[in-house]
Short mmCIF file of C-alpha atoms and ligand atoms in Angstrom, two decimals:
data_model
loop_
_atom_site.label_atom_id
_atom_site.label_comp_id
_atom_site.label_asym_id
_atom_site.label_seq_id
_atom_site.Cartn_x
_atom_site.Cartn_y
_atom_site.Cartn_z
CA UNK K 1 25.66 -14.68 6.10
CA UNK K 2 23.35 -12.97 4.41
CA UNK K 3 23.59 -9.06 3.34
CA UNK K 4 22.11 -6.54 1.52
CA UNK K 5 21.47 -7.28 -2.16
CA UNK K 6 20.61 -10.91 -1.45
CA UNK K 7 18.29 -12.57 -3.37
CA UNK K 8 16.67 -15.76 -1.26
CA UNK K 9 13.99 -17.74 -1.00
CA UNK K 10 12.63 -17.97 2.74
CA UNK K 11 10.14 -19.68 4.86
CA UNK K 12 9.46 -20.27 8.07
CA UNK K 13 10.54 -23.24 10.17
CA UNK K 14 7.27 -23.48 12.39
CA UNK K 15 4.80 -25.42 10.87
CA UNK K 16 1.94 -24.22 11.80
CA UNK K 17 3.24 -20.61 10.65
CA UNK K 18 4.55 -22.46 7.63
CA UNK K 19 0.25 -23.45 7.02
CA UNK K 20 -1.33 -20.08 8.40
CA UNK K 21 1.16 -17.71 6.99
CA UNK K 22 1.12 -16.50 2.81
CA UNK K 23 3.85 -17.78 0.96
CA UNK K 24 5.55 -20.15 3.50
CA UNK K 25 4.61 -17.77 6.49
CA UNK K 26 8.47 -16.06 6.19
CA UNK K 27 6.96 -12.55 6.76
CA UNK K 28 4.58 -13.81 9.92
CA UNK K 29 7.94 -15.82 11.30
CA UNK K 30 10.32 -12.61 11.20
CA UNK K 31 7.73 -10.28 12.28
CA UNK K 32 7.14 -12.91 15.49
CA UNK K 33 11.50 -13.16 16.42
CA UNK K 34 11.82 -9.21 15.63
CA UNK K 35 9.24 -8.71 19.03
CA UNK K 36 9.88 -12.14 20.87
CA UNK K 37 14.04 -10.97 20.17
CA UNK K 38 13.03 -7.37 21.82
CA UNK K 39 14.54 -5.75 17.92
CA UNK K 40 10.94 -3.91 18.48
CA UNK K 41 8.63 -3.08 21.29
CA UNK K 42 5.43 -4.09 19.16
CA UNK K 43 4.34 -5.13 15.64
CA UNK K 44 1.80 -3.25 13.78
CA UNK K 45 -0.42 -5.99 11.29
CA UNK K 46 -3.79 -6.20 9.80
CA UNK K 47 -6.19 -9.20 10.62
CA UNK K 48 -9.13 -10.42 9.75
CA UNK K 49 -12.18 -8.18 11.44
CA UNK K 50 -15.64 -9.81 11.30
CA UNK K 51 -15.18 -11.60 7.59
CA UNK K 52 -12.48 -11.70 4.64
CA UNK K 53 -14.11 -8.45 3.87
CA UNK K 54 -13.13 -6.57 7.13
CA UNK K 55 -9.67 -5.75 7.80
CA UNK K 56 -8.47 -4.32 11.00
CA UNK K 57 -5.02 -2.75 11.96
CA UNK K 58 -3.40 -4.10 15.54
CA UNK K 59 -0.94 -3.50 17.62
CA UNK K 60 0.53 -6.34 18.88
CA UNK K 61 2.90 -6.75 21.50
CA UNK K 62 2.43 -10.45 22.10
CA UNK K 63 4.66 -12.54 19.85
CA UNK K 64 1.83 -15.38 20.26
CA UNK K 65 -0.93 -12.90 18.70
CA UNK K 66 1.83 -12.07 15.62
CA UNK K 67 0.04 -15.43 14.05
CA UNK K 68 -3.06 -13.73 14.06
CA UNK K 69 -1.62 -11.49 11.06
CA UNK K 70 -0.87 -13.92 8.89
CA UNK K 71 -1.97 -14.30 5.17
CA UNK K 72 -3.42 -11.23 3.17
CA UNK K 73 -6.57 -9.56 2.73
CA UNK K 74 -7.42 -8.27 -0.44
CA UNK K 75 -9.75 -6.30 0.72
CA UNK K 76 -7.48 -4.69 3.11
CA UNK K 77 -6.78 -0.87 2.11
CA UNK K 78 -6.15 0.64 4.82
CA UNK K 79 -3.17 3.04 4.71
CA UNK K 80 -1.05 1.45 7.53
CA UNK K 81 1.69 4.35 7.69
CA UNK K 82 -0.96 6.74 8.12
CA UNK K 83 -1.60 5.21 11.75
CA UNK K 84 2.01 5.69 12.71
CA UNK K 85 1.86 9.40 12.73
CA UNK K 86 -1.86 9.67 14.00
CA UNK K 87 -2.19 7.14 16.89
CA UNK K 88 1.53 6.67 17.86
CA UNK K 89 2.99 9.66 18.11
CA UNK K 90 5.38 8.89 14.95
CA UNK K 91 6.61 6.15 16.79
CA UNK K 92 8.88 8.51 18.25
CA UNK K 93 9.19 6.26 21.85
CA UNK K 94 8.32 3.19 20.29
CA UNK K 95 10.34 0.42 17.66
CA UNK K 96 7.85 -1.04 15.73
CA UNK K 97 8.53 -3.78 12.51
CA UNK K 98 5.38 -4.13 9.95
CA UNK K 99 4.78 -5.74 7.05
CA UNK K 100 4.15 -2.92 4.43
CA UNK K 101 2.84 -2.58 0.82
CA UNK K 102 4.21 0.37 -1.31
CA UNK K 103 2.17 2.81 -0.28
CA UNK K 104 2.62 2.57 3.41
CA UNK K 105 6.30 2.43 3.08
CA UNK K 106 6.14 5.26 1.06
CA UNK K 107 3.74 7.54 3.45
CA UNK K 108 6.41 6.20 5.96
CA UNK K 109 8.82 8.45 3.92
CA UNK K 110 6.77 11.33 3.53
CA UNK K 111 5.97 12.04 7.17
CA UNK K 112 9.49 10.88 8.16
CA UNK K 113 10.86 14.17 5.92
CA UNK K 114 8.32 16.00 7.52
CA UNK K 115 9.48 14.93 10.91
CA UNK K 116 5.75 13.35 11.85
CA UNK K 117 7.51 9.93 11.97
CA UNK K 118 10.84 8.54 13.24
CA UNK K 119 11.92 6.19 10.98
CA UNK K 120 14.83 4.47 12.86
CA UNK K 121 12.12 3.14 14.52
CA UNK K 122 10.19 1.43 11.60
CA UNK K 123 11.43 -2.14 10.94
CA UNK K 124 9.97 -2.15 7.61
CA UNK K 125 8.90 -5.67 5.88
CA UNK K 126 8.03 -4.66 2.36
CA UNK K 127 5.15 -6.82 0.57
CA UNK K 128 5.23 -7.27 -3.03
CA UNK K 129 1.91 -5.62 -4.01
CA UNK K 130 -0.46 -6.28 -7.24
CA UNK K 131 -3.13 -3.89 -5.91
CA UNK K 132 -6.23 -4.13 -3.40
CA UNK K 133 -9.70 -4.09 -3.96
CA UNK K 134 -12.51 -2.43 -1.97
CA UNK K 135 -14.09 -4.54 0.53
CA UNK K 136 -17.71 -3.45 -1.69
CA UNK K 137 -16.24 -4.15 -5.23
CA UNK K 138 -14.96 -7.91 -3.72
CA UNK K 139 -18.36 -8.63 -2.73
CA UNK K 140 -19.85 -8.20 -5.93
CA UNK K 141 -17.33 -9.43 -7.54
CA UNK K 142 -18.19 -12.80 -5.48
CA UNK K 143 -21.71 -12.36 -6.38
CA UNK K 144 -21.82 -11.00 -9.67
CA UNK K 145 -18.69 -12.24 -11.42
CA UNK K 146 -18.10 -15.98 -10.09
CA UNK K 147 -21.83 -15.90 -9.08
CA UNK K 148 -21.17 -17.21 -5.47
CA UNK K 149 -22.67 -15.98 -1.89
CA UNK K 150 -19.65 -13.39 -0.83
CA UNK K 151 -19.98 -15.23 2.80
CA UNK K 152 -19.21 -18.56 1.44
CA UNK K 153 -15.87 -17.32 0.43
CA UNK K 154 -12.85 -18.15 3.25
CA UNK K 155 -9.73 -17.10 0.92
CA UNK K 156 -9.33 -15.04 -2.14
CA UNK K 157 -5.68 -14.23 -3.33
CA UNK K 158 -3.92 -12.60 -6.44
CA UNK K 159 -1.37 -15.14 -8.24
CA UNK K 160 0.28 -14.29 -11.88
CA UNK K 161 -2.31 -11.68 -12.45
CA UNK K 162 -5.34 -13.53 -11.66
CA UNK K 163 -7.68 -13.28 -9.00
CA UNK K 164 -8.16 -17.30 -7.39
CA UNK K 165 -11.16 -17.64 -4.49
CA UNK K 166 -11.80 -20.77 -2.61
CA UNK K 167 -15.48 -20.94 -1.60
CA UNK K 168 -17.54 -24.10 -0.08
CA UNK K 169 -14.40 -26.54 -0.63
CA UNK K 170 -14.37 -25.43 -4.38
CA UNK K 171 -11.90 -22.75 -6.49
CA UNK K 172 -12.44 -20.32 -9.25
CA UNK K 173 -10.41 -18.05 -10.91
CA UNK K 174 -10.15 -14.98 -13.45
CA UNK K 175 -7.99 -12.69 -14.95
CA UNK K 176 -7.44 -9.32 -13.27
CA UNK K 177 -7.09 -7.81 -17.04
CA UNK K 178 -10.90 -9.15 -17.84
CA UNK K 179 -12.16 -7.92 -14.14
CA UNK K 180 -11.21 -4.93 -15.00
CA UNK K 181 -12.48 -4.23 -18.41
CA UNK K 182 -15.42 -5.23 -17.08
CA UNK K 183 -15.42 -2.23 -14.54
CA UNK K 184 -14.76 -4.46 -11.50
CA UNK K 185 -11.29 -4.95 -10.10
CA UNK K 186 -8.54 -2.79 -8.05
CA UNK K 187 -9.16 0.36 -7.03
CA UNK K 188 -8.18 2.90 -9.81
CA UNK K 189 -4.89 4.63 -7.75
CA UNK K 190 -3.84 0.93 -7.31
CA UNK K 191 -4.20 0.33 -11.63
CA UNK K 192 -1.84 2.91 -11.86
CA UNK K 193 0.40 2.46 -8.90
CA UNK K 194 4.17 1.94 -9.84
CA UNK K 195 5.23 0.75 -5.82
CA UNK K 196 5.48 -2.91 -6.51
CA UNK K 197 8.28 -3.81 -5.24
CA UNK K 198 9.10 -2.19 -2.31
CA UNK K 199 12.68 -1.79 -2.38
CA UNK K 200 13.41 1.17 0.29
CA UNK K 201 12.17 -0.78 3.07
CA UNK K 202 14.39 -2.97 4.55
CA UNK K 203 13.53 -6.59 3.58
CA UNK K 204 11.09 -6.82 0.23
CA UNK K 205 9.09 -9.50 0.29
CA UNK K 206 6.41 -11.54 -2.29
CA UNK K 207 5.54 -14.75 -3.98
CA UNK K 208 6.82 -13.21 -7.70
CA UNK K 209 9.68 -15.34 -8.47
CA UNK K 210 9.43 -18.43 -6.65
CA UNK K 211 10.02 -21.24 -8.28
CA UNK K 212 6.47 -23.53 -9.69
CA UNK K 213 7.05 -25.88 -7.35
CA UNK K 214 7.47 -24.12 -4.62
CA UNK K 215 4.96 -21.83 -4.52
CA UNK K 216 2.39 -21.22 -1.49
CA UNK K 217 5.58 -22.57 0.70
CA UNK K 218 8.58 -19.97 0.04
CA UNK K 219 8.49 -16.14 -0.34
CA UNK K 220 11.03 -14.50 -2.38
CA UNK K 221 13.21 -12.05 -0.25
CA UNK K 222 15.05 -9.00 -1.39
CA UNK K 223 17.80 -7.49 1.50
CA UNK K 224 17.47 -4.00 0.93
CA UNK K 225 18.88 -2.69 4.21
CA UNK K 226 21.85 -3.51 6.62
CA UNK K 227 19.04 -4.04 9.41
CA UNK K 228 17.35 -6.21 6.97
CA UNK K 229 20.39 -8.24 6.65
CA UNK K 230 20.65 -8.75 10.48
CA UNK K 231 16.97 -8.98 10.94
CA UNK K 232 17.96 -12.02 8.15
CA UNK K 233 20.58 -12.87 10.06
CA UNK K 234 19.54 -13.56 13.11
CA UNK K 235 16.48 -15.60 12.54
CA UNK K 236 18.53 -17.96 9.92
CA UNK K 237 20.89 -18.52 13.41
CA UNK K 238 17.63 -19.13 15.50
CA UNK K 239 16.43 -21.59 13.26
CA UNK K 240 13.20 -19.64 12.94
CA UNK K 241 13.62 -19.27 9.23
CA UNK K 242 15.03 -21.54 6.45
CA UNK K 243 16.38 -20.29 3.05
CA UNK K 244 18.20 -20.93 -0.11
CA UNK K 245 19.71 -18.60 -2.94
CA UNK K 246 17.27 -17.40 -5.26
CA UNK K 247 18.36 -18.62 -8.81
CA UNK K 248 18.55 -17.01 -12.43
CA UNK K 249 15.10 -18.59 -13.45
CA UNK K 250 13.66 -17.68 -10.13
CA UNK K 251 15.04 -13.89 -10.37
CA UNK K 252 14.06 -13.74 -13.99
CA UNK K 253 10.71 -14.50 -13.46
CA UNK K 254 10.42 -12.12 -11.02
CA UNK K 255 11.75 -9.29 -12.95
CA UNK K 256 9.42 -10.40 -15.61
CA UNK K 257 6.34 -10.16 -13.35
CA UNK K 258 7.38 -6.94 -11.95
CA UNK K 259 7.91 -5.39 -15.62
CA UNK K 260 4.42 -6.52 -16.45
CA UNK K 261 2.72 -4.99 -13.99
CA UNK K 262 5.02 -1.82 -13.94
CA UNK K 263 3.89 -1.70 -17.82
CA UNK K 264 0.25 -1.85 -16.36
CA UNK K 265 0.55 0.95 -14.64
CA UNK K 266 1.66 3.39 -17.21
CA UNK K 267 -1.44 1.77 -19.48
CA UNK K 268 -3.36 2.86 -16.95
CA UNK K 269 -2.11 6.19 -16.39
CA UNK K 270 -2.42 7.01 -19.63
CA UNK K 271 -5.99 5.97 -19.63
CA UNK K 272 -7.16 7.80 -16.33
CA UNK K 273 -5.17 11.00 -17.01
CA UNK K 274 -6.04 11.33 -21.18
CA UNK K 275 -9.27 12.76 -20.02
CA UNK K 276 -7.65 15.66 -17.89
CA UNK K 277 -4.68 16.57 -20.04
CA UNK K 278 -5.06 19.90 -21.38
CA UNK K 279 -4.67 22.02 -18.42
CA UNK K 280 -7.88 24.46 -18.82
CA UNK K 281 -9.62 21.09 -19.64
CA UNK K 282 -8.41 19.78 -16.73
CA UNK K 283 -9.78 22.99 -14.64
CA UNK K 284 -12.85 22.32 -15.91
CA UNK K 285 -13.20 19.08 -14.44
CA UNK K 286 -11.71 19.96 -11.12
CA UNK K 287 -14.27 22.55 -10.29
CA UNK K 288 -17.33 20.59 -11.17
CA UNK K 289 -16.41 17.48 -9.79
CA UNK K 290 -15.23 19.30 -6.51
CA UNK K 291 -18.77 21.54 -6.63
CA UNK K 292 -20.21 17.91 -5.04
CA UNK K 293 -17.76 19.02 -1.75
CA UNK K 294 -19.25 18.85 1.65
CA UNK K 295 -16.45 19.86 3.41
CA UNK K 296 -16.13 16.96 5.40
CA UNK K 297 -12.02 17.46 5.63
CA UNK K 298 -11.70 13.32 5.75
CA UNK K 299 -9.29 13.91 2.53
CA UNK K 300 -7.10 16.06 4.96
CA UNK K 301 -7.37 14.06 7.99
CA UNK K 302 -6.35 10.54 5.73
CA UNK K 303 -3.27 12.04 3.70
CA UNK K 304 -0.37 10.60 5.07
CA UNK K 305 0.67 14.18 3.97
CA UNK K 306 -1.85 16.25 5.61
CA UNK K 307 -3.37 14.74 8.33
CA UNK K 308 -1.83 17.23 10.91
CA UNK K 309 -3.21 19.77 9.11
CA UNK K 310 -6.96 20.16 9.45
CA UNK K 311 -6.93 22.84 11.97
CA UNK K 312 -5.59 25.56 9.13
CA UNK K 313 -7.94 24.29 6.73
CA UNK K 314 -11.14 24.58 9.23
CA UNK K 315 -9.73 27.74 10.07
CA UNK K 316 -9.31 28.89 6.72
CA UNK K 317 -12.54 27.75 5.07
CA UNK K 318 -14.98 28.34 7.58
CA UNK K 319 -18.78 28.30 6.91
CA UNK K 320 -19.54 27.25 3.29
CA UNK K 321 -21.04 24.34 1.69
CA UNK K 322 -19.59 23.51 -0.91
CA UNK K 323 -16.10 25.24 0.20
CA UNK K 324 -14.86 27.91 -2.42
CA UNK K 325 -12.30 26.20 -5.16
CA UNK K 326 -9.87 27.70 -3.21
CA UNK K 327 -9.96 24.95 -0.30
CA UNK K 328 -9.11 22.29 -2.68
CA UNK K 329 -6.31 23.82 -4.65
CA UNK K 330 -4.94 24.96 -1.40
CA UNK K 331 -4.62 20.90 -1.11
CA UNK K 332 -3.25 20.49 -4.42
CA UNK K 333 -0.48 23.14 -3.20
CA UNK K 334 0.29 21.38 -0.03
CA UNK K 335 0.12 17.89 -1.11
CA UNK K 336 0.48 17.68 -4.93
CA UNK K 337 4.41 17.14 -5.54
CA UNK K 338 4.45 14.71 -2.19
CA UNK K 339 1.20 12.51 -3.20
CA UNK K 340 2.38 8.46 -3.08
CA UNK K 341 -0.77 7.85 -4.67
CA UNK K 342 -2.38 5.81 -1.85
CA UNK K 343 -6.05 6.71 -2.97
CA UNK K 344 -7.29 7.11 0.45
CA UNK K 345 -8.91 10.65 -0.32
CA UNK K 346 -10.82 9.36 -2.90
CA UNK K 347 -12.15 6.34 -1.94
CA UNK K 348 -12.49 7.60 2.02
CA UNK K 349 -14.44 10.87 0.31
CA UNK K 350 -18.57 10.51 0.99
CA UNK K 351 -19.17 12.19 -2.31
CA UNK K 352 -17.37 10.18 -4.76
CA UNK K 353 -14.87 13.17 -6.06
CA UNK K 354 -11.74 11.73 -7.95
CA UNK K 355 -9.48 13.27 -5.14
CA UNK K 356 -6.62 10.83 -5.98
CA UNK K 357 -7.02 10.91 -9.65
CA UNK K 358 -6.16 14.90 -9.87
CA UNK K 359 -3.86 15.01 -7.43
CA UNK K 360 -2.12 12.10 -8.73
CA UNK K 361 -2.40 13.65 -12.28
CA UNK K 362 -0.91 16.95 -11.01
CA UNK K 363 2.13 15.11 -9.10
CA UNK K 364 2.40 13.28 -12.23
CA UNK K 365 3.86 16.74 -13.84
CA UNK K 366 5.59 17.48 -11.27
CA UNK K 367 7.72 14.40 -11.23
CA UNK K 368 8.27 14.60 -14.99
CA UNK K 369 9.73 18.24 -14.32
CA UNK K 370 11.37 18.47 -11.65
CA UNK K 371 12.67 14.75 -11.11
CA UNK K 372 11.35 14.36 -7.54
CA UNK K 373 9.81 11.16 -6.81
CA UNK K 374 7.63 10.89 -3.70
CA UNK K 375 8.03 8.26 -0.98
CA UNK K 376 11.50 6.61 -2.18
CA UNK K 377 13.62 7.76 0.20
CA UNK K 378 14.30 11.29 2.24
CA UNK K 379 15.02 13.56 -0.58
CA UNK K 380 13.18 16.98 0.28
CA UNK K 381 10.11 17.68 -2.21
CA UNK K 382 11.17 19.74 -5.25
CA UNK K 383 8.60 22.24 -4.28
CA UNK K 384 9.01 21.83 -0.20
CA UNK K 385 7.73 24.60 2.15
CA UNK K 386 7.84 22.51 4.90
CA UNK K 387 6.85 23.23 8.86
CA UNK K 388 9.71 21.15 10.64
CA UNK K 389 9.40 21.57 14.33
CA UNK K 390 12.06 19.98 16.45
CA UNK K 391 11.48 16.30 16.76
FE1 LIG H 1 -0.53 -1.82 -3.52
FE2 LIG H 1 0.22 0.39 -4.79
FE3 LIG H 1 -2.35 -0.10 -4.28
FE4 LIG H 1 -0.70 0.51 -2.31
S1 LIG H 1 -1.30 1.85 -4.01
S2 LIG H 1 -2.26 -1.09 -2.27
S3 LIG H 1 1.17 -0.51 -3.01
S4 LIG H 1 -0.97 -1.27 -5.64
FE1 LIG H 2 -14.89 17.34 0.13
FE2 LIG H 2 -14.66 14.72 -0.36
FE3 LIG H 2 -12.68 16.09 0.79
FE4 LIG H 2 -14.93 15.59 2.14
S1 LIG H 2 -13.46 14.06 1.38
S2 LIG H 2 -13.78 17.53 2.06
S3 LIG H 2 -16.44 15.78 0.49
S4 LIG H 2 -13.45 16.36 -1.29
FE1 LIG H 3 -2.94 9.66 -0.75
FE2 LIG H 3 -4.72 11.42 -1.63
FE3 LIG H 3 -2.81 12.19 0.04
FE4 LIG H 3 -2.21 11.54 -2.49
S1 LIG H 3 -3.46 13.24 -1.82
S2 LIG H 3 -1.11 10.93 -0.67
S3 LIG H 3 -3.68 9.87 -2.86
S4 LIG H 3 -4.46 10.75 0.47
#
């Protein structure tokens, strides 16, 4: 019996999930016996839209169409947890399970505190998570970096800190670091994202860790939840998953990987925040880049934060274009000691203003005085003011 703490190495039984799925297909196999079991009343997944470039969001309610979210998209930033509160009403009247990276399970979080989400009803499958790239940057990437026609690509993945494409029944690879000193690469809130392991959902899942051989057919899982345990639980006693005990080298490795990246991070955070780190400096640089502002509110209506929020900030800033300073330091306020970092505002915003880069920058601060760290679990924000209607 499996339970929470467990280290394993999973996969699933099927097949042809086994082939279509990443990493063995263990994340497509639970997600398919959580709705075909009735645990959940849909699954929410990202699948391929029109190309490898194109991801789109389902819901799925069909454990056949499950399949049809299987293996990862690189180009696939879409804020998943975002959705929850917007088109499902906080999945208030509805379980769902989803396979998550970082940031979604962290926005879960932050609209859960806020009472915008119900999280007893998100069965949350964590995904190990490098970073992801825009759907534009991949393209040229494809065409400018391995010199290849973007269409001709069918699969591009991340492994060990490289970025591996298969293209016209050939492969190439490079290494993120050189990417990305070449000004291509992840998107910048992604270089200097510290969610890589998702640990408060309730299963944590990824290829970091598995064993050489092994790799491409097991994912290593991390219980993190007594509902992951069962979720576990019950498909190793359907036979819909297989498993074995993670071992020393294989948790090692994993650790190591994760440290690596973690270290990363704070490289880049150093680098992206140097620039802004006197605080009238900093001022400076907020006002003219936000002068560009056309009030378009999409950096309101995409914060997992503030996306119920636009009415007060149409009402409050009517008329003018560009909006006084006012309108975005009245964001800063709001958002700034909850921000998880998820970059939609900046790369969502039509003007190109660094949205994520201050506010990540001022919740930065925040965390380093007051200790609160956003989108770990349901502590209230150091600085909460919080409308909490009755759920
Ligand atoms: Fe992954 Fe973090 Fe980027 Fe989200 S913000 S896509 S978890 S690296
Ligand atoms: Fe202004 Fe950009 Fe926000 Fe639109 S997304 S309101 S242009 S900062
Ligand atoms: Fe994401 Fe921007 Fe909101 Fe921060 S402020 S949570 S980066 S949308």
């Amino acid at each position: 019996m499996s339970a929470k703490g467990d280290l394993m190495l999973a996969w699933a039984v099927d097949p042809l999930t086994r082939e279509r799925g990443e990493s063995g297909g263990a994340v497509t196999a639970l997600l398919t016996f959580a709705l075909r079991e009735g645990i959940v009343d849909a699954v929410v997944g990202v699948k391929k839209g029109a190309d490898i470039y194109d991801a789109r969001p389902v819901l799925i309610t069909d454990p056949h169409e499950v399949m049809e979210t299987a293996g990862s998209i690189l180009g696939g930033t879409l804020l998943l947890s975002k959705l929850f509160g917007k088109y499902l009403k906080g999945v208030k009247d509805l379980k769902i399970a989803a396979a998550l990276k970082g940031c979604d399970v962290m926005g879960v979080y932050e609209q859960a505190k806020r009472k915008q989400l119900n999280l007893e009803n998100v069965l949350m499958i964590g995904l190990n998570c490098g970073g992801a790239t825009t759907p534009s940057t991949l393209r040229r990437i494809m065409s400018e970096v391995f010199e290849v026609d973007p269409n001709s690509v069918i699969k591009e993945s991340m492994y060990k800190g490289h970025l591996q494409i298969k293209y016209d029944g050939q492969e190439k690879d490079i290494s993120i670091p050189k990417l990305e000193d070449a000004g291509y690469g992840r998107r910048s809130n992604c270089r200097r994202c510290k969610m890589k392991i998702p640990r408060q959902a309730d299963l944590a899942c990824g290829q970091w860790g598995v064993r050489e051989e092994m790799v491409g057919k097991a994912t290593f899982v991390e219980v993190c939840s007594q509902r992951g345990a069962e979720l576990i639980n019950g498909a190793l006693e359907a036979g819909i998953i297989g498993s074995m005990i993670a071992d020393a080298s294989c948790i090692k490795a994993r650790k190591r990987r994760e440290e690596a990246t973690l270290n990363l991070a704070d490289e880049w955070r150093k680098k992206d925040f140097a620039p802004l780190s006197s605080s009238r400096e900093r001022l400076k640089i907020m006002i003219e880049e936000t002068s560009r502002c056309i009030k378009c509110y999409t950096c309101v209506e995409v914060c997992p934060v503030l996306f119920n929020s636009v009415g007060p900030y149409i009402t409050a800033f009517p008329g003018k274009v560009p909006p006084e300073f006012a309108f975005h330091l009245l964001r800063y306020a709001h958002v700034a000691d909850s921000c998880i970092d998820c970059g939609q505002c900046e790369e969502l915003c039509p003007m190109d203003i660094p949205n994520a880069l201050f506010m990540h920058a001022i919740e930065a601060d925040l965390e380093d005085l007051y200790g609160y760290h956003a989108g770990e679990d349901m502590s209230r924000p150091s600085l909460a003011i919080m409308d909490e209607p009755d759920v």
